[in-house]
Amino acid sequence: MKPRSKKIGYLLAGTALAASCAVLVTYGGETPAWLLASGKGAAPEVAEKQAPVRREILDFRMTDLDKGWIRYADGTSSVTEDGGAHWTEQASGLPDAAASGTNRPSASTANVKTLTTVAYQAKEYPVKQAQFVTDRAGWALVSAGTGLANPLLVTTDGGQTWHAEVTPAVKDALQEEKQRQQRISRETALYASPEQAKKAMDSAWTLLPDTASPGDVVLVRHDKPGEVAWQGKTYKLRPFEAGYFTYLPVPMKTKSGSYPIGDQMLKIKDKKFETQQLKVTKKMESMRQDTKRIEADQKKIDAARSKSEPGFLFSGSFIQPIEGRLTTPFGHTRYVNGKFASSHMAIDLAAKEGTPIKAANDGIVALADNFYLSGNTIYIDHGMNLFSQYSHLSKLQVKTGDRVKRGDIIGLVGSTGFSTGPHLHFTFWAHNVPVNPNLFFKTTPFQWLKQKPQSR
C-alpha cells in the first residue's frame, strides 16, 4: 500500500474507534443490545455479567420470623435465616420446610386480612401471595411485571408500611416482634386454655373475673400501661409478659352494683357473712388492749407488705397449706366474750401442733418473725403486691429473704400469740387489703376467666 493510502486507512480506523467509544459513553458504559446482536463491540460475556439478572419468583414461605424460602421459575430456590436480610441459593430442590409445611403462625395472627394490594413508596402494587407470621410481621410477593427490583416486600406494623429491604431498622423490629411473641407464648401458658388466653390478650381490658363479692379480689389486664382508680385508691398497671396487670381488692364495705373498669364493667354482688362467738380468758382478752405493742408490730408488717416483686412469681396453681379442720371461715363477724371484735379476714384450720405447713405457692419470704397477736408469722410475696400469711406457728423454718417453692415446708402448726388452740391462721393480702384465700386454692388468678370463683 502506498504511504498516502496507509495514512487514510489509519484515519478511517481511528474514526471508527472514536465512534464506538462515543456509543459506549452514550449507553452508560454498557454494550447496547444491537451491538451484542450483531456480534460487534466489546466482549459479550462482560456485558452479560454487568446486566442484572432478575429471576421470577413463583412462591415463597416464611416458616417463622427468621427462616423462609423462595422458589424461582427457573427451578432454583433460596433460603434465609435472618428474616430476608440475606438469601442463600440452594444447590437443588426446596428446603425441608417446604415439603413439611411447618409454618406455625402465632395466636396473634388472627383477624389478619387477605391482601390484594400493598402500598409501597406511594404506589399500589397487586399482590400475588402474602403471608403474616404474626399480626405485625408479614411478607408480600407483588405480581410480576411491576418493575420492582425486589418484589418480595416485608412489613413489621401489620401492613401499614412495606419495605423492599430488611434494613437495620426492619431487622430490629423483627427482633422485637420475636421477643413479643415469646412473651405472648409464656403468658398463654398461664391461662386455663389457649382459647381463654386468646380471649384475654385480644381484648383491651380483661377482668378476671368480671363478677365478685366483698372480700374477693379481681385481676385486671390491660394491653397498655396506665392505672386504675378503684374504691378511692389508684392502682398502677405493671408490665408482665404481653400485658399490664394489677390486683383490685374488693373491701368488705363495697356496695353491690356495676363499676366501670376501662371498657369493662365489674359486677359486685351482695354477700352475707355469719357471726362467731369466741370466749377467751381475761388474760388473753387483755392482750388486745396493748395498743402500743400492736401498732409497733403493724408498722413492721405494713412495711414488709409495701414492697413486692414487679412480676408474678408463680406459674402453677395455689395449694392449701395444711389439711386441717375449718374452725372459722373467711369473713365471719367475730365477737370476743360478747363484744364485737372484727371481721375474720382469714380462714382458721385446726391441726395437731407440729403439723408441717407448706408454702401455698412460689415466692419470696417478705417477713418471718414473732408478733404479739399473731405469734410466729410468715408473709410470702407472690409478686404484684399479693402476699400469703401464715400465723400462730410453733416454729419458723424459713427466714426473711428466702425463696420458696410451692409445697416447701416453711413452719409448724402452733398456738402462739392470741390463740385458743393449735391452728393455722391463713389468708391473702392484695395491696395490703385482706382477701378471701378460698379463691386461690387449686387455681390461679389467670384461670379465673374460665370459671368465676365462688366465695365460701
PDB file of N, CA and C in Angstrom, residues 18 48 57 88 100 131 187 190 231 281 287 295-296 328 345 358 366 376:
ATOM      1  N   ALA A  18     -13.276   5.874  17.520  1.00  0.00           N
ATOM      2  CA  ALA A  18     -13.846   7.003  18.263  1.00  0.00           C
ATOM      3  C   ALA A  18     -15.359   6.918  18.305  1.00  0.00           C
ATOM      4  N   GLU A  48     -22.846  -9.398  29.687  1.00  0.00           N
ATOM      5  CA  GLU A  48     -23.794 -10.281  30.356  1.00  0.00           C
ATOM      6  C   GLU A  48     -23.610 -10.240  31.862  1.00  0.00           C
ATOM      7  N   ILE A  57     -40.010 -14.927  40.784  1.00  0.00           N
ATOM      8  CA  ILE A  57     -40.339 -15.703  41.977  1.00  0.00           C
ATOM      9  C   ILE A  57     -41.712 -16.341  41.785  1.00  0.00           C
ATOM     10  N   THR A  88     -29.635 -17.244  50.530  1.00  0.00           N
ATOM     11  CA  THR A  88     -28.594 -18.152  50.033  1.00  0.00           C
ATOM     12  C   THR A  88     -29.221 -19.139  49.064  1.00  0.00           C
ATOM     13  N   SER A 100     -42.659 -30.175  54.398  1.00  0.00           N
ATOM     14  CA  SER A 100     -43.432 -30.450  55.598  1.00  0.00           C
ATOM     15  C   SER A 100     -44.491 -29.403  55.877  1.00  0.00           C
ATOM     16  N   GLN A 131     -48.178 -13.490  53.287  1.00  0.00           N
ATOM     17  CA  GLN A 131     -48.162 -14.328  54.484  1.00  0.00           C
ATOM     18  C   GLN A 131     -47.795 -13.484  55.700  1.00  0.00           C
ATOM     19  N   GLU A 187     -47.126 -16.052  78.481  1.00  0.00           N
ATOM     20  CA  GLU A 187     -48.378 -15.670  79.142  1.00  0.00           C
ATOM     21  C   GLU A 187     -49.496 -16.644  78.795  1.00  0.00           C
ATOM     22  N   LEU A 190     -50.152 -19.551  81.089  1.00  0.00           N
ATOM     23  CA  LEU A 190     -50.692 -19.315  82.417  1.00  0.00           C
ATOM     24  C   LEU A 190     -52.212 -19.465  82.481  1.00  0.00           C
ATOM     25  N   GLN A 231     -62.352   2.318  94.293  1.00  0.00           N
ATOM     26  CA  GLN A 231     -62.717   2.470  95.697  1.00  0.00           C
ATOM     27  C   GLN A 231     -61.843   3.487  96.433  1.00  0.00           C
ATOM     28  N   THR A 281     -59.975 -16.236 127.967  1.00  0.00           N
ATOM     29  CA  THR A 281     -59.688 -15.824 129.341  1.00  0.00           C
ATOM     30  C   THR A 281     -59.499 -14.312 129.402  1.00  0.00           C
ATOM     31  N   MET A 287     -54.768  -8.887 126.175  1.00  0.00           N
ATOM     32  CA  MET A 287     -53.721  -8.761 125.148  1.00  0.00           C
ATOM     33  C   MET A 287     -54.140  -7.761 124.068  1.00  0.00           C
ATOM     34  N   GLU A 295     -49.535  -1.743 117.541  1.00  0.00           N
ATOM     35  CA  GLU A 295     -49.234  -0.760 116.493  1.00  0.00           C
ATOM     36  C   GLU A 295     -47.796  -0.868 116.016  1.00  0.00           C
ATOM     37  N   ALA A 296     -46.859  -1.143 116.923  1.00  0.00           N
ATOM     38  CA  ALA A 296     -45.453  -1.302 116.532  1.00  0.00           C
ATOM     39  C   ALA A 296     -45.282  -2.498 115.608  1.00  0.00           C
ATOM     40  N   THR A 328     -62.945 -21.506 111.567  1.00  0.00           N
ATOM     41  CA  THR A 328     -63.508 -20.176 111.327  1.00  0.00           C
ATOM     42  C   THR A 328     -63.368 -19.838 109.850  1.00  0.00           C
ATOM     43  N   MET A 345     -60.835 -11.928 108.617  1.00  0.00           N
ATOM     44  CA  MET A 345     -60.434 -11.855 107.209  1.00  0.00           C
ATOM     45  C   MET A 345     -59.377 -12.909 106.875  1.00  0.00           C
ATOM     46  N   LYS A 358     -47.080 -25.965 104.481  1.00  0.00           N
ATOM     47  CA  LYS A 358     -46.483 -25.815 103.158  1.00  0.00           C
ATOM     48  C   LYS A 358     -46.696 -24.403 102.604  1.00  0.00           C
ATOM     49  N   ALA A 366     -41.227 -12.393 102.619  1.00  0.00           N
ATOM     50  CA  ALA A 366     -41.112 -10.953 102.877  1.00  0.00           C
ATOM     51  C   ALA A 366     -40.876 -10.668 104.352  1.00  0.00           C
ATOM     52  N   ASN A 376     -45.724 -16.464 115.940  1.00  0.00           N
ATOM     53  CA  ASN A 376     -44.765 -16.713 114.854  1.00  0.00           C
ATOM     54  C   ASN A 376     -45.504 -16.644 113.517  1.00  0.00           C
TER      55      ASN A 376
END
